CSV table of C-alpha atoms and ligand atoms in Angstrom, one decimal:
chain,number,residue,atom,x,y,z
A,1,MET,CA,93.7,71.7,-44.2
A,2,THR,CA,91.3,74.5,-45.2
A,3,ARG,CA,89.2,73.7,-48.3
A,4,TYR,CA,86.9,75.9,-50.4
A,5,ASP,CA,84.6,74.2,-52.9
A,6,GLY,CA,86.8,71.1,-52.7
A,7,VAL,CA,90.1,73.0,-53.3
A,8,ASP,CA,92.9,73.0,-50.7
A,9,LEU,CA,93.7,76.7,-50.0
A,10,ARG,CA,97.1,75.7,-48.6
A,11,LEU,CA,96.8,78.4,-45.9
A,12,ASN,CA,99.8,76.8,-44.1
A,13,VAL,CA,102.1,77.8,-46.9
A,14,ALA,CA,103.0,81.5,-47.6
A,15,HIS,CA,101.5,82.7,-50.9
A,16,SER,CA,102.5,85.7,-53.0
A,17,ALA,CA,98.9,87.0,-53.3
A,18,ARG,CA,98.4,87.0,-49.5
A,19,MET,CA,101.9,88.4,-48.7
A,20,TYR,CA,101.0,91.3,-51.1
A,21,ASP,CA,97.7,91.7,-49.3
A,22,TYR,CA,99.6,92.0,-46.0
A,23,TYR,CA,102.0,94.7,-47.5
A,24,LEU,CA,98.9,96.6,-48.6
A,25,GLY,CA,97.3,96.4,-45.1
A,26,GLY,CA,94.6,93.9,-46.1
A,27,PHE,CA,93.1,91.2,-44.0
A,28,THR,CA,93.2,88.2,-46.3
A,29,ASN,CA,96.4,86.8,-45.0
A,30,PHE,CA,97.4,84.0,-42.6
A,31,ALA,CA,100.2,83.1,-40.2
A,32,ALA,CA,102.5,81.6,-42.8
A,33,ASP,CA,102.0,84.7,-45.1
A,34,ARG,CA,102.6,87.1,-42.3
A,35,GLU,CA,105.7,85.3,-41.2
A,36,ALA,CA,107.3,85.3,-44.7
A,37,ALA,CA,106.1,88.9,-45.4
A,38,GLY,CA,107.5,89.9,-42.0
A,39,HIS,CA,111.0,88.6,-43.0
A,40,VAL,CA,110.7,90.6,-46.3
A,41,LEU,CA,109.7,93.8,-44.4
A,42,ALA,CA,112.6,93.3,-41.9
A,43,THR,CA,115.0,93.2,-44.8
A,44,ALA,CA,113.2,95.7,-47.0
A,45,PRO,CA,110.8,98.0,-45.1
A,46,TRP,CA,110.1,100.0,-48.3
A,47,VAL,CA,108.2,97.0,-49.8
A,48,ARG,CA,104.9,98.3,-48.3
A,49,THR,CA,105.4,101.6,-50.1
A,50,ALA,CA,106.4,99.8,-53.3
A,51,ALA,CA,103.3,97.7,-53.2
A,52,ARG,CA,101.1,100.8,-52.9
A,53,ALA,CA,103.1,102.5,-55.7
A,54,ASN,CA,102.4,99.4,-57.8
A,55,ARG,CA,98.7,99.7,-57.2
A,56,SER,CA,98.8,103.4,-58.0
A,57,PHE,CA,100.5,102.6,-61.4
A,58,MET,CA,97.6,100.3,-62.2
A,59,HIS,CA,95.2,103.2,-61.4
A,60,ARG,CA,97.1,105.6,-63.6
A,61,SER,CA,97.7,103.3,-66.5
A,62,THR,CA,94.0,102.1,-66.5
A,63,ARG,CA,92.8,105.7,-66.5
A,64,ALA,CA,95.1,106.7,-69.3
A,65,LEU,CA,94.0,103.8,-71.5
A,66,ALA,CA,90.3,104.2,-70.7
A,67,ARG,CA,90.6,107.9,-71.6
A,68,ALA,CA,92.3,106.9,-74.8
A,69,GLY,CA,89.2,104.9,-75.7
A,70,ILE,CA,90.0,101.4,-74.6
A,71,ASP,CA,86.9,99.7,-73.1
A,72,GLN,CA,88.0,96.1,-72.7
A,73,PHE,CA,90.5,94.9,-70.1
A,74,ILE,CA,92.1,91.6,-69.2
A,75,ASP,CA,94.0,91.7,-65.9
A,76,ILE,CA,96.0,88.5,-65.2
A,77,GLY,CA,97.5,88.0,-61.7
A,78,THR,CA,94.7,90.2,-60.3
A,79,GLY,CA,95.5,89.6,-56.6
A,80,ILE,CA,93.1,89.8,-53.7
A,81,PRO,CA,90.6,92.6,-54.3
A,82,THR,CA,91.8,96.0,-53.1
A,83,SER,CA,89.7,99.0,-53.6
A,84,PRO,CA,89.6,100.5,-56.1
A,85,ASN,CA,89.9,97.4,-58.3
A,86,LEU,CA,90.7,97.8,-62.0
A,87,HIS,CA,87.0,97.7,-63.2
A,88,GLU,CA,86.1,100.4,-60.8
A,89,VAL,CA,88.8,102.7,-62.3
A,90,ALA,CA,88.0,101.8,-65.9
A,91,GLN,CA,84.2,102.0,-65.5
A,92,GLY,CA,84.6,105.3,-63.6
A,93,ILE,CA,85.6,106.6,-67.1
A,94,ARG,CA,83.9,104.2,-69.4
A,95,PRO,CA,80.8,102.7,-67.7
A,96,ARG,CA,80.4,100.2,-70.5
A,97,ALA,CA,83.9,98.8,-70.0
A,98,ARG,CA,84.3,95.0,-69.8
A,99,VAL,CA,86.9,93.6,-67.5
A,100,VAL,CA,88.1,90.0,-67.1
A,101,TYR,CA,90.2,89.1,-64.1
A,102,ALA,CA,92.4,86.0,-63.9
A,103,ASP,CA,94.5,84.5,-61.2
A,104,ASN,CA,95.7,81.0,-60.3
A,105,ASP,CA,95.4,81.4,-56.5
A,106,PRO,CA,92.2,79.8,-55.1
A,107,ILE,CA,92.0,82.4,-52.3
A,108,VAL,CA,91.6,85.1,-55.0
A,109,LEU,CA,88.7,83.0,-56.4
A,110,THR,CA,87.1,83.0,-52.9
A,111,HIS,CA,87.0,86.8,-53.0
A,112,ALA,CA,86.0,87.2,-56.6
A,113,LEU,CA,82.6,88.5,-55.7
A,114,ALA,CA,84.2,91.8,-54.9
A,115,LEU,CA,85.5,91.9,-58.5
A,116,LEU,CA,82.1,91.2,-60.0
A,117,THR,CA,80.4,94.4,-59.0
A,118,SER,CA,80.2,95.8,-62.6
A,119,THR,CA,78.2,98.8,-63.6
A,120,PRO,CA,74.9,97.6,-65.2
A,121,GLU,CA,76.0,98.7,-68.6
A,122,GLY,CA,79.5,97.1,-68.4
A,123,ARG,CA,80.5,93.6,-67.4
A,124,THR,CA,83.1,91.8,-65.3
A,125,ALA,CA,84.1,88.2,-65.1
A,126,TYR,CA,86.6,86.1,-63.1
A,127,VAL,CA,88.6,83.2,-64.6
A,128,GLU,CA,90.7,80.9,-62.5
A,129,ALA,CA,93.7,80.3,-64.8
A,130,ASP,CA,97.4,80.1,-64.9
A,131,VAL,CA,99.3,82.6,-67.0
A,132,THR,CA,101.8,79.8,-67.9
A,133,ASP,CA,99.0,78.2,-69.9
A,134,PRO,CA,97.9,81.1,-72.1
A,135,VAL,CA,96.0,78.9,-74.5
A,136,ALA,CA,93.7,77.6,-71.8
A,137,LEU,CA,93.4,81.0,-70.2
A,138,LEU,CA,92.2,82.6,-73.5
A,139,ALA,CA,89.8,79.7,-74.1
A,140,ALA,CA,88.1,80.1,-70.7
A,141,PRO,CA,84.3,80.7,-71.2
A,142,GLY,CA,84.3,83.7,-68.8
A,143,LEU,CA,86.9,85.4,-71.1
A,144,CYS,CA,85.4,84.4,-74.4
A,145,GLU,CA,81.9,85.6,-73.4
A,146,THR,CA,83.1,88.9,-72.1
A,147,ILE,CA,85.9,90.1,-74.4
A,148,ASP,CA,85.8,90.6,-78.1
A,149,LEU,CA,89.3,89.8,-79.2
A,150,THR,CA,88.8,91.4,-82.6
A,151,ARG,CA,88.7,94.8,-80.9
A,152,PRO,CA,91.4,96.5,-78.8
A,153,VAL,CA,92.0,95.2,-75.3
A,154,ALA,CA,94.3,96.4,-72.5
A,155,LEU,CA,96.2,93.4,-71.1
A,156,SER,CA,97.7,94.0,-67.7
A,157,LEU,CA,100.3,91.8,-66.2
A,158,ASN,CA,101.2,93.8,-63.1
A,159,ALA,CA,103.7,92.5,-60.6
A,160,LEU,CA,103.1,89.0,-62.1
A,161,LEU,CA,105.9,88.0,-64.4
A,162,HIS,CA,108.6,88.0,-61.8
A,163,PHE,CA,106.8,84.9,-60.4
A,164,VAL,CA,107.4,83.2,-63.8
A,165,PRO,CA,111.1,82.4,-64.3
A,166,ASP,CA,112.6,82.1,-67.8
A,167,ALA,CA,112.5,78.3,-67.4
A,168,GLN,CA,108.7,78.5,-67.3
A,169,GLY,CA,108.6,80.4,-70.6
A,170,ALA,CA,107.8,84.0,-69.4
A,171,HIS,CA,108.7,85.7,-72.7
A,172,GLU,CA,107.0,83.0,-74.8
A,173,LEU,CA,103.8,83.2,-72.9
A,174,VAL,CA,103.7,87.0,-73.2
A,175,ASP,CA,104.4,86.7,-77.0
A,176,HIS,CA,101.5,84.3,-77.3
A,177,LEU,CA,99.1,86.7,-75.4
A,178,LYS,CA,100.3,89.6,-77.5
A,179,SER,CA,99.7,87.7,-80.7
A,180,VAL,CA,96.0,87.2,-80.2
A,181,LEU,CA,95.3,90.9,-79.4
A,182,ALA,CA,93.9,93.3,-82.1
A,183,PRO,CA,95.9,96.3,-83.3
A,184,GLY,CA,95.4,99.2,-80.9
A,185,SER,CA,95.6,96.9,-77.9
A,186,ALA,CA,97.8,97.7,-75.0
A,187,LEU,CA,100.3,95.7,-72.9
A,188,VAL,CA,100.6,97.1,-69.3
A,189,MET,CA,103.3,95.6,-67.1
A,190,SER,CA,105.1,96.2,-63.8
A,191,HIS,CA,108.0,94.0,-62.7
A,192,LEU,CA,110.6,93.6,-59.9
A,193,THR,CA,114.1,94.6,-60.8
A,194,ALA,CA,117.5,94.2,-59.0
A,195,ASP,CA,119.0,97.0,-61.1
A,196,PHE,CA,118.9,99.6,-58.3
A,197,ASP,CA,119.9,97.5,-55.3
A,198,PRO,CA,121.1,94.0,-56.3
A,199,GLU,CA,122.0,92.9,-52.7
A,200,GLU,CA,118.8,93.8,-51.1
A,201,ILE,CA,116.6,92.4,-53.9
A,202,GLY,CA,118.8,89.2,-53.7
A,203,ARG,CA,117.8,88.9,-50.1
A,204,VAL,CA,114.1,89.5,-50.8
A,205,VAL,CA,114.1,86.9,-53.7
A,206,GLY,CA,115.8,84.4,-51.3
A,207,ILE,CA,113.0,84.9,-48.7
A,208,TYR,CA,110.3,84.1,-51.3
A,209,GLN,CA,112.3,81.1,-52.6
A,210,ALA,CA,112.7,79.8,-49.0
A,211,ALA,CA,108.9,80.1,-48.6
A,212,GLY,CA,108.4,78.1,-51.8
A,213,THR,CA,107.8,80.8,-54.4
A,214,ALA,CA,110.1,81.2,-57.3
A,215,VAL,CA,111.0,84.8,-58.1
A,216,GLN,CA,113.1,86.2,-61.0
A,217,ALA,CA,113.9,89.9,-60.9
A,218,ARG,CA,114.7,91.2,-64.4
A,219,SER,CA,116.9,93.9,-65.7
A,220,HIS,CA,115.8,96.9,-67.8
A,221,GLY,CA,116.8,95.0,-71.0
A,222,GLU,CA,115.1,91.8,-70.0
A,223,PHE,CA,111.9,93.7,-69.0
A,224,ALA,CA,112.0,95.7,-72.3
A,225,ARG,CA,111.9,92.5,-74.3
A,226,PHE,CA,108.3,91.8,-73.2
A,227,PHE,CA,107.3,94.8,-75.2
A,228,ASP,CA,109.2,93.9,-78.4
A,229,GLY,CA,107.4,95.0,-81.6
A,230,TRP,CA,104.9,97.3,-79.8
A,231,ASP,CA,105.1,101.1,-79.4
A,232,LEU,CA,105.9,102.2,-75.9
A,233,LEU,CA,103.8,105.1,-74.6
A,234,ALA,CA,105.7,108.0,-73.0
A,235,PRO,CA,107.6,108.0,-70.7
A,236,GLY,CA,108.7,104.5,-71.9
A,237,ILE,CA,110.1,101.9,-69.4
A,238,VAL,CA,110.8,103.7,-66.1
A,239,PRO,CA,110.8,102.9,-62.4
A,240,THR,CA,107.1,102.2,-61.6
A,241,VAL,CA,106.8,105.4,-59.5
A,242,ASP,CA,107.9,107.5,-62.5
A,243,TRP,CA,105.2,106.3,-64.9
A,244,ARG,CA,103.1,109.5,-65.3
A,245,PRO,CA,103.1,110.4,-61.6
A,246,ARG,CA,100.2,112.5,-60.4
A,247,ALA,CA,100.9,115.9,-58.8
A,248,ASP,CA,98.2,115.2,-56.1
A,249,GLU,CA,99.9,112.0,-54.9
A,250,PRO,CA,102.6,112.0,-52.3
A,251,PRO,CA,106.1,111.5,-53.8
A,252,VAL,CA,107.5,108.0,-53.3
A,253,PRO,CA,111.0,107.8,-51.9
A,254,ALA,CA,113.7,106.7,-54.4
A,255,SER,CA,114.5,103.8,-51.9
A,256,ALA,CA,111.2,102.2,-52.9
A,257,ALA,CA,112.1,102.0,-56.6
A,258,ALA,CA,112.5,98.3,-57.1
A,259,GLY,CA,110.3,97.8,-60.1
A,260,TYR,CA,109.9,98.9,-63.7
A,261,ALA,CA,106.7,99.7,-65.5
A,262,GLY,CA,105.7,100.3,-69.1
A,263,VAL,CA,102.7,100.5,-71.4
A,264,ALA,CA,102.9,99.8,-75.1
A,265,LEU,CA,100.4,99.7,-78.0
A,266,ARG,CA,100.2,97.1,-80.7
A,267,PRO,CA,100.8,99.0,-84.0
B,301,LIG,C1,102.0,90.7,-56.3
B,301,LIG,S1,100.4,90.2,-56.7
B,301,LIG,C2,99.9,91.4,-57.9
B,301,LIG,C3,98.5,91.8,-57.9
B,301,LIG,C4,98.0,92.9,-58.9
B,301,LIG,N1,98.3,92.5,-60.2
B,301,LIG,C5,98.7,94.2,-58.6
B,301,LIG,O1,99.7,94.6,-59.3
B,301,LIG,O2,98.3,94.9,-57.6
B,301,LIG,C6,100.7,88.8,-57.8
B,301,LIG,C7,99.5,88.0,-58.2
B,301,LIG,O3,99.8,87.1,-59.3
B,301,LIG,C8,99.2,85.8,-59.0
B,301,LIG,N2,100.0,84.8,-59.7
B,301,LIG,C9,101.2,84.4,-59.4
B,301,LIG,N3,101.6,83.4,-60.3
B,301,LIG,C10,100.6,83.3,-61.2
B,301,LIG,C11,100.4,82.4,-62.3
B,301,LIG,N4,101.3,81.5,-62.7
B,301,LIG,N5,99.2,82.5,-63.0
B,301,LIG,C12,98.2,83.4,-62.6
B,301,LIG,N6,98.4,84.2,-61.5
B,301,LIG,C13,99.5,84.2,-60.8
B,301,LIG,C14,99.2,85.7,-57.5
B,301,LIG,O4,98.3,84.8,-57.1
B,301,LIG,C15,98.9,87.1,-57.1
B,301,LIG,O5,97.5,87.3,-57.0
């Protein structure tokens, strides 16, 4: 058993954060993660491209919101640090930006120092928290001391909610998080869908489930519900790769379109 600060890191069990790190070519993954991720890649080799495209959506949406004036960010389901991290993108435009990261995987905590490299005028914090308990997450001292909830915040839940099935209250927890954010705040989300290739996504979901991680792909309509009551920014809810693609980035093949993304503002 590998422990960190008294916490069992459960390195013998595949974990979504470390599998994602493996798809991205990172080094914070272990035999069980590589075995499960290898099964996924054997079924769906485009997953590596989709993971990179998902990171690229985070860069583009963060830049767009920072340029629009937002200088506070909460990123839940942060993942293992991968340069550039969200604060580096946001502070590249707004050096005073404040960023709070949250994840429930202890291995992300062990790498949190890479997320705490704020500009001197800005601030970053890391909170170990579970999105399924939004009340505790919002009450965490690291969040309360860093973010002023009376001012607009960009809340990102990227590639996270497909790990929270309906039975765990995915829509209710997002509604709760939305309810505490000030007008002008933004909700940024990307999410796995089976709309484009139900059979292949069914196999991928099965591999995660066999490795002990519940996954629920959602349809366009189910994903759109997360944004109810808020104003979607153009181009609306689209395949992740089609959310304001940059001309200087290589085009992503349509075969890697297995996720939706959207950004909405609280009126
Ligand atoms: C696929 S990674 C996405 C990382 C990053 N958001 C991105 O889009 O590049 C999913 C992350 O969500 C985290 N996660 C999964 N379930 C969670 C939960 N219930 N609460 C908080 N974090 C969770 C995992 O530990 C992992 O770091």
